[in-house]
PDB file of C-alpha atoms in Angstrom:
ATOM      1  CA  UNK A 429       0.038   0.288   0.121  1.00 80.00           C
ATOM      2  CA  UNK A 430       1.302   3.464  -0.280  1.00 84.00           C
ATOM      3  CA  UNK A 431       3.649   2.622  -3.395  1.00 88.00           C
ATOM      4  CA  UNK A 432       5.081   5.339  -6.051  1.00 89.00           C
ATOM      5  CA  UNK A 433       7.127   4.721  -9.134  1.00 92.00           C
ATOM      6  CA  UNK A 434      10.514   5.777  -8.437  1.00 92.00           C
ATOM      7  CA  UNK A 435      12.732   4.758 -11.253  1.00 92.00           C
ATOM      8  CA  UNK A 436      13.005   2.536 -14.907  1.00 94.00           C
ATOM      9  CA  UNK A 437      16.728   0.913 -14.826  1.00 96.00           C
ATOM     10  CA  UNK A 438      18.158  -0.065 -18.154  1.00 96.00           C
ATOM     11  CA  UNK A 439      20.521  -2.518 -17.905  1.00 96.00           C
ATOM     12  CA  UNK A 440      23.033  -2.843 -21.366  1.00 96.00           C
ATOM     13  CA  UNK A 441      24.743  -5.765 -21.616  1.00 95.00           C
ATOM     14  CA  UNK A 442      27.310  -7.242 -24.556  1.00 94.00           C
ATOM     15  CA  UNK A 443      26.449 -10.841 -23.225  1.00 92.00           C
ATOM     16  CA  UNK A 444      22.736 -10.568 -21.716  1.00 89.00           C
ATOM     17  CA  UNK A 445      21.392  -8.474 -24.078  1.00 86.00           C
ATOM     18  CA  UNK A 446      19.066  -5.376 -22.903  1.00 95.00           C
ATOM     19  CA  UNK A 447      16.361  -5.559 -20.008  1.00 95.00           C
ATOM     20  CA  UNK A 448      14.556  -3.332 -18.214  1.00 96.00           C
ATOM     21  CA  UNK A 449      13.357  -3.299 -14.178  1.00 95.00           C
ATOM     22  CA  UNK A 450      11.211  -1.019 -12.869  1.00 96.00           C
ATOM     23  CA  UNK A 451      11.647   0.237  -9.157  1.00 93.00           C
ATOM     24  CA  UNK A 452       8.952   0.904  -6.443  1.00 92.00           C
ATOM     25  CA  UNK A 453       8.823   1.983  -3.050  1.00 89.00           C
ATOM     26  CA  UNK A 454       6.170   1.501  -0.498  1.00 87.00           C
ATOM     27  CA  UNK A 455       5.572   3.267   2.997  1.00 85.00           C
ATOM     28  CA  UNK A 456       3.581   0.383   4.242  1.00 85.00           C
ATOM     29  CA  UNK A 457       1.626  -3.324   3.519  1.00 80.00           C
ATOM     30  CA  UNK A 458      -0.569  -5.605   4.135  1.00 81.00           C
ATOM     31  CA  UNK A 459      -0.335  -9.287   4.115  1.00 76.00           C
ATOM     32  CA  UNK A 460       2.527 -12.071   4.143  1.00 72.00           C
ATOM     33  CA  UNK A 461       5.915 -10.234   3.344  1.00 64.00           C
ATOM     34  CA  UNK A 462       7.203 -13.230   1.414  1.00 64.00           C
ATOM     35  CA  UNK A 463       5.420 -16.430   0.803  1.00 63.00           C
ATOM     36  CA  UNK A 464       7.526 -19.766   1.188  1.00 63.00           C
ATOM     37  CA  UNK A 465       6.722 -20.194  -2.774  1.00 60.00           C
ATOM     38  CA  UNK A 466       8.761 -16.739  -3.861  1.00 61.00           C
ATOM     39  CA  UNK A 467      11.848 -17.882  -1.347  1.00 61.00           C
ATOM     40  CA  UNK A 468      14.086 -19.264  -4.149  1.00 66.00           C
ATOM     41  CA  UNK A 469      14.782 -17.684  -7.486  1.00 70.00           C
ATOM     42  CA  UNK A 470      17.141 -17.834 -10.321  1.00 73.00           C
ATOM     43  CA  UNK A 471      19.163 -14.764  -8.723  1.00 71.00           C
ATOM     44  CA  UNK A 472      19.527 -16.598  -5.491  1.00 72.00           C
ATOM     45  CA  UNK A 473      17.816 -16.156  -2.146  1.00 72.00           C
ATOM     46  CA  UNK A 474      14.882 -13.901  -1.338  1.00 72.00           C
ATOM     47  CA  UNK A 475      15.347 -12.615   1.677  1.00 75.00           C
ATOM     48  CA  UNK A 476      14.609  -9.148   3.364  1.00 78.00           C
ATOM     49  CA  UNK A 477      17.507  -7.276   4.170  1.00 83.00           C
ATOM     50  CA  UNK A 478      17.698  -3.904   6.544  1.00 86.00           C
ATOM     51  CA  UNK A 479      18.409  -0.592   4.752  1.00 83.00           C
ATOM     52  CA  UNK A 480      21.689  -0.396   7.093  1.00 87.00           C
ATOM     53  CA  UNK A 481      22.859  -3.326   5.570  1.00 89.00           C
ATOM     54  CA  UNK A 482      22.681  -3.100   1.628  1.00 87.00           C
ATOM     55  CA  UNK A 483      25.932  -1.683   0.932  1.00 83.00           C
ATOM     56  CA  UNK A 484      27.250  -4.959   2.775  1.00 90.00           C
ATOM     57  CA  UNK A 485      26.190  -7.249  -0.104  1.00 89.00           C
ATOM     58  CA  UNK A 486      27.789  -8.717  -2.834  1.00 88.00           C
ATOM     59  CA  UNK A 487      25.486  -6.526  -5.542  1.00 90.00           C
ATOM     60  CA  UNK A 488      26.456  -5.577  -8.839  1.00 90.00           C
ATOM     61  CA  UNK A 489      28.312  -1.759  -9.181  1.00 92.00           C
ATOM     62  CA  UNK A 490      24.866  -0.693 -11.006  1.00 93.00           C
ATOM     63  CA  UNK A 491      22.392  -1.647  -8.021  1.00 92.00           C
ATOM     64  CA  UNK A 492      24.582   0.407  -5.638  1.00 91.00           C
ATOM     65  CA  UNK A 493      23.996   3.256  -7.696  1.00 91.00           C
ATOM     66  CA  UNK A 494      20.236   2.569  -7.789  1.00 90.00           C
ATOM     67  CA  UNK A 495      20.037   1.263  -4.158  1.00 88.00           C
ATOM     68  CA  UNK A 496      21.616   5.348  -3.416  1.00 87.00           C
ATOM     69  CA  UNK A 497      19.042   7.148  -5.609  1.00 88.00           C
ATOM     70  CA  UNK A 498      16.312   5.117  -3.993  1.00 87.00           C
ATOM     71  CA  UNK A 499      17.974   6.304  -0.376  1.00 84.00           C
ATOM     72  CA  UNK A 500      18.404  10.126  -1.572  1.00 79.00           C
ATOM     73  CA  UNK A 501      14.109  10.489  -2.494  1.00 70.00           C
ATOM     74  CA  UNK A 502      14.959  11.857  -5.310  1.00 68.00           C
ATOM     75  CA  UNK A 503      11.985  12.588  -7.863  1.00 80.00           C
ATOM     76  CA  UNK A 504      11.379   9.492 -10.714  1.00 89.00           C
ATOM     77  CA  UNK A 505      14.517   8.950 -12.285  1.00 91.00           C
ATOM     78  CA  UNK A 506      15.743   7.334 -15.091  1.00 92.00           C
ATOM     79  CA  UNK A 507      19.248   4.742 -15.343  1.00 94.00           C
ATOM     80  CA  UNK A 508      20.790   2.936 -18.128  1.00 96.00           C
ATOM     81  CA  UNK A 509      23.783   0.770 -16.986  1.00 96.00           C
ATOM     82  CA  UNK A 510      25.592  -0.800 -19.898  1.00 96.00           C
ATOM     83  CA  UNK A 511      28.228  -3.329 -18.587  1.00 96.00           C
ATOM     84  CA  UNK A 512      30.904  -5.144 -20.664  1.00 95.00           C
ATOM     85  CA  UNK A 513      30.758  -8.711 -19.197  1.00 93.00           C
ATOM     86  CA  UNK A 514      30.716  -8.303 -15.478  1.00 91.00           C
ATOM     87  CA  UNK A 515      32.191  -4.689 -15.520  1.00 95.00           C
ATOM     88  CA  UNK A 516      30.296  -1.710 -15.823  1.00 95.00           C
ATOM     89  CA  UNK A 517      31.464   1.117 -18.170  1.00 96.00           C
ATOM     90  CA  UNK A 518      28.839   3.942 -18.721  1.00 95.00           C
ATOM     91  CA  UNK A 519      26.037   5.110 -17.077  1.00 93.00           C
ATOM     92  CA  UNK A 520      23.470   7.279 -17.516  1.00 95.00           C
ATOM     93  CA  UNK A 521      21.185   9.105 -15.141  1.00 92.00           C
ATOM     94  CA  UNK A 522      18.158  10.908 -16.260  1.00 88.00           C
ATOM     95  CA  UNK A 523      15.557  12.958 -14.002  1.00 81.00           C
ATOM     96  CA  UNK A 524      12.483  13.540 -16.731  1.00 70.00           C
ATOM     97  CA  UNK A 525      10.279  16.791 -16.156  1.00 63.00           C
ATOM     98  CA  UNK A 526       6.055  15.040 -16.049  1.00 60.00           C
ATOM     99  CA  UNK A 527       3.468  17.648 -16.277  1.00 51.00           C
ATOM    100  CA  UNK A 528       0.132  17.008 -15.032  1.00 47.00           C
TER     101      UNK A 528
END
């Protein structure tokens, strides 16, 4: 509940192709936080981590960038991350202006 779209991430890779991810934050929730059937996924173990411990995780360099953007409470952002293999070689961040 009380969720908000915060960003769109474009991952560009010379090995895996291009992928898009939309980031949301929420100020509250109801229901079960992590059902048993969602515990395992192809990318690793799904678990809740305290915000203060995120920087200590083994993260991709680009992930560290968008986590910092989420922490600063910036308005909506579009972040492009280009990788060669596992190395981050280019970043571009835009803060588009939306008109009502």
